PDB file of C-alpha atoms in Angstrom:
ATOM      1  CA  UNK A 260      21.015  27.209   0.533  1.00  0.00           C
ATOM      2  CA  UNK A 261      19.352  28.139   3.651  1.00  0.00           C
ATOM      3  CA  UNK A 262      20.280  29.118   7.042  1.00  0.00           C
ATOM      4  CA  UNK A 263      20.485  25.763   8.746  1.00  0.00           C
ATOM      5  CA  UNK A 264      18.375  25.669  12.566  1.00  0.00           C
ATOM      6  CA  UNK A 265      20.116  23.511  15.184  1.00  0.00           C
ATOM      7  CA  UNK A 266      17.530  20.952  15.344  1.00  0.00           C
ATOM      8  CA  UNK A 267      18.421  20.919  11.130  1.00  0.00           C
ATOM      9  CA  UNK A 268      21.754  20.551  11.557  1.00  0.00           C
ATOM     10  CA  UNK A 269      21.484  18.237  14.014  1.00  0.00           C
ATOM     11  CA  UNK A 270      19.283  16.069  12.356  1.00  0.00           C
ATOM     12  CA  UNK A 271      21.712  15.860   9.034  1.00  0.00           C
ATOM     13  CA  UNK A 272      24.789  14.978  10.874  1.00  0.00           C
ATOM     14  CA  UNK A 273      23.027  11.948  12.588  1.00  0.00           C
ATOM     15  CA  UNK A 274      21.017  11.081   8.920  1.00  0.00           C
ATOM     16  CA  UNK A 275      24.642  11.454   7.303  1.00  0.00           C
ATOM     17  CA  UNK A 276      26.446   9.673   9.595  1.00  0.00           C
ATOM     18  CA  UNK A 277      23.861   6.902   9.476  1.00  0.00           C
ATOM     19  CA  UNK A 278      24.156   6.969   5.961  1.00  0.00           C
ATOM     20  CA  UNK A 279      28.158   5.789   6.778  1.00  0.00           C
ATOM     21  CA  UNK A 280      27.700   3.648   9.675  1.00  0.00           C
ATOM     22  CA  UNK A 281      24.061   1.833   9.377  1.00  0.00           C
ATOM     23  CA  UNK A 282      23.577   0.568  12.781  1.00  0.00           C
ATOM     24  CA  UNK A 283      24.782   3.639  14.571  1.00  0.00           C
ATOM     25  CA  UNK A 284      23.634   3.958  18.130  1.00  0.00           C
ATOM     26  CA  UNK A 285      23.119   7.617  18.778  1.00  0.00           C
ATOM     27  CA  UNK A 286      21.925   6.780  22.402  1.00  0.00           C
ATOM     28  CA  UNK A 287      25.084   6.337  23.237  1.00  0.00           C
ATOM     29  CA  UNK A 288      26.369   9.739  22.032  1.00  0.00           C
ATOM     30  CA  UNK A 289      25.971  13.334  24.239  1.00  0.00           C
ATOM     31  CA  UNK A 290      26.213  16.090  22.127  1.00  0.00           C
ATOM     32  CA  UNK A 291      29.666  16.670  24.080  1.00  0.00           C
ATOM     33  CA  UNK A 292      31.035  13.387  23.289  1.00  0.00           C
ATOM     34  CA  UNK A 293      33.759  12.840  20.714  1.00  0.00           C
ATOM     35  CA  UNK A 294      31.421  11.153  18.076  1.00  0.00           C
ATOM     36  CA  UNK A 295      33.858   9.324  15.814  1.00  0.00           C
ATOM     37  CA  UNK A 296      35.527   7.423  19.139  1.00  0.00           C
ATOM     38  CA  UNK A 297      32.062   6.121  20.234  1.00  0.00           C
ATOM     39  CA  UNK A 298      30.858   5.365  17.115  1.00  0.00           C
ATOM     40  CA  UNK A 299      33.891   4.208  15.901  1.00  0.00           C
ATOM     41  CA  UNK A 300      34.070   6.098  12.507  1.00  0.00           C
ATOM     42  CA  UNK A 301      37.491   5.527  11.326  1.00  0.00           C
ATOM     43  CA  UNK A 302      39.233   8.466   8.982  1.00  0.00           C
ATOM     44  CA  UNK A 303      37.559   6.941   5.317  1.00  0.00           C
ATOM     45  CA  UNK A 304      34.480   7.132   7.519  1.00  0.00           C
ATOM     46  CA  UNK A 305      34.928  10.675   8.710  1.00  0.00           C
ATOM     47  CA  UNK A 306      35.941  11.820   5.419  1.00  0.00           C
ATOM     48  CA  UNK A 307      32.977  10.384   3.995  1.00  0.00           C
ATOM     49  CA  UNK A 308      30.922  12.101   6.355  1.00  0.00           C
ATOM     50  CA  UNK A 309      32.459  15.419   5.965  1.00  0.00           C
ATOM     51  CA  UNK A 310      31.607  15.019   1.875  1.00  0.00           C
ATOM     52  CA  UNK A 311      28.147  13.950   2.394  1.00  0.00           C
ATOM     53  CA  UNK A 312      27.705  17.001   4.719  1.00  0.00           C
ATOM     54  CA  UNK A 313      28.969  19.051   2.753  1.00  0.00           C
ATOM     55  CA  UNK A 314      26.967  18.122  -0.580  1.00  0.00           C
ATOM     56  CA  UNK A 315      23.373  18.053   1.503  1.00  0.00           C
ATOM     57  CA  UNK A 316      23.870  21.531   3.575  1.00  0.00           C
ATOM     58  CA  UNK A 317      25.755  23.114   0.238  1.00  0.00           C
ATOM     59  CA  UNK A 318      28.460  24.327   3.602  1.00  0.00           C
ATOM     60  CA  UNK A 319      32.240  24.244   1.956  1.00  0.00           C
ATOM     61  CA  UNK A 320      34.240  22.235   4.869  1.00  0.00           C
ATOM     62  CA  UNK A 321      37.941  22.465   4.784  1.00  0.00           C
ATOM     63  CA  UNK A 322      40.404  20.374   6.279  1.00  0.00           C
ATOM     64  CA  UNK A 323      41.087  23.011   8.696  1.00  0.00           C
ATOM     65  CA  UNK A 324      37.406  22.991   9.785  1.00  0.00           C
ATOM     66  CA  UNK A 325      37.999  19.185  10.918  1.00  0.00           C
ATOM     67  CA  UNK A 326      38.332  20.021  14.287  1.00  0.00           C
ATOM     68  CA  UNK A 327      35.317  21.917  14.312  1.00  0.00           C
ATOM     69  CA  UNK A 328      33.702  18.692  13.807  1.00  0.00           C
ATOM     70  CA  UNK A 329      34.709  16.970  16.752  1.00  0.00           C
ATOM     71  CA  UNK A 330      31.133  16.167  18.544  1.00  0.00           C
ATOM     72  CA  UNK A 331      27.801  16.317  18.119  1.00  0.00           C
ATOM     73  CA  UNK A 332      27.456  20.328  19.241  1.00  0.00           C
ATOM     74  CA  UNK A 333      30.486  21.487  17.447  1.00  0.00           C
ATOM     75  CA  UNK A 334      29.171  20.078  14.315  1.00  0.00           C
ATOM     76  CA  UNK A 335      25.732  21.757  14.462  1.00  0.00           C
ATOM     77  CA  UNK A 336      27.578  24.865  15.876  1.00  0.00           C
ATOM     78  CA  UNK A 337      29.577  25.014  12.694  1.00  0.00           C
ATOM     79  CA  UNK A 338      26.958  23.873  10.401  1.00  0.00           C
ATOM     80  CA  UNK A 339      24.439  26.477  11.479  1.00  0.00           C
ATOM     81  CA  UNK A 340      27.174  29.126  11.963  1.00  0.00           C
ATOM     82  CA  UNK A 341      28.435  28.445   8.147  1.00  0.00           C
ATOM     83  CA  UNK A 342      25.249  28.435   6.849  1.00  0.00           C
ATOM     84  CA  UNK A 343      24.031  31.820   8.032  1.00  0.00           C
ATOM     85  CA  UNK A 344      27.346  33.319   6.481  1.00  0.00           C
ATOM     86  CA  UNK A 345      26.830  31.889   3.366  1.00  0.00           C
ATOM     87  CA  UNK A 346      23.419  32.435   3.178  1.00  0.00           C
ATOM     88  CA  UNK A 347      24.176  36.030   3.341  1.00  0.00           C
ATOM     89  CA  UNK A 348      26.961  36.335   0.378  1.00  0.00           C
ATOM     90  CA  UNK A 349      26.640  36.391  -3.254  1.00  0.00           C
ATOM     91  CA  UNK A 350      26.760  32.985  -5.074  1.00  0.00           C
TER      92      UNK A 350
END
C-alpha cells in the first residue's frame, strides 16, 4: 500500500460510497457535512462502506475509528493520515 493523497482519498470514499448508494448526490455534500445524514446511509450501509474502504486503501479501520469517519474531510484526513503510518511499518 501506498501513502494515500487527499484528492486519492477523497476520490475512494465518494467511488465506495457510490458503490453502496448508486444514485448518490455528492453535490449536496460539503466536505464538513455529516455524510451518512445527507446521504442517508443507514448503519448496514456505513458498515459496508467502512469494509469496502478498508479492502481498496489496505487501511485497518476499527470500530473506534468510526467517528473519525464522520464527513467527507475527516474521512480523507484519516485515510491519508493511516496510510502514511502504515506505509512506513513492516508488513
Amino acid at each position: 500500500m501506498h501513502p494515500l493523497t487527499d484528492a486519492e482519498a477523497t476520490a475512494v470514499i465518494k467511488e465506495s460510497i457510490t458503490r453502496i448508494v448508486p444514485d448518490a448526490d455528492f453535490s449536496l455534500v460539503r466536505p464538513d457535512d455529516r455524510f451518512r445524514d445527507v446521504l442517508e446511509l443507514d448503519s448496514l450501509d456505513f458498515l459496508s462502506l467502512v469494509e469496502l474502504l478498508s479492502e481498496r486503501t489496505g487501511v485497518r479501520i476499527d470500530e473506534e475509528d468510526y467517528p473519525e469517519l464522520t464527513t467527507l474531510a475527516d474521512a480523507t484526513r484519516f485515510l491519508v493520515g493511516r496510510s502514511q503510518g502504515a506505509a512506513g511499518s513492516p508488513p
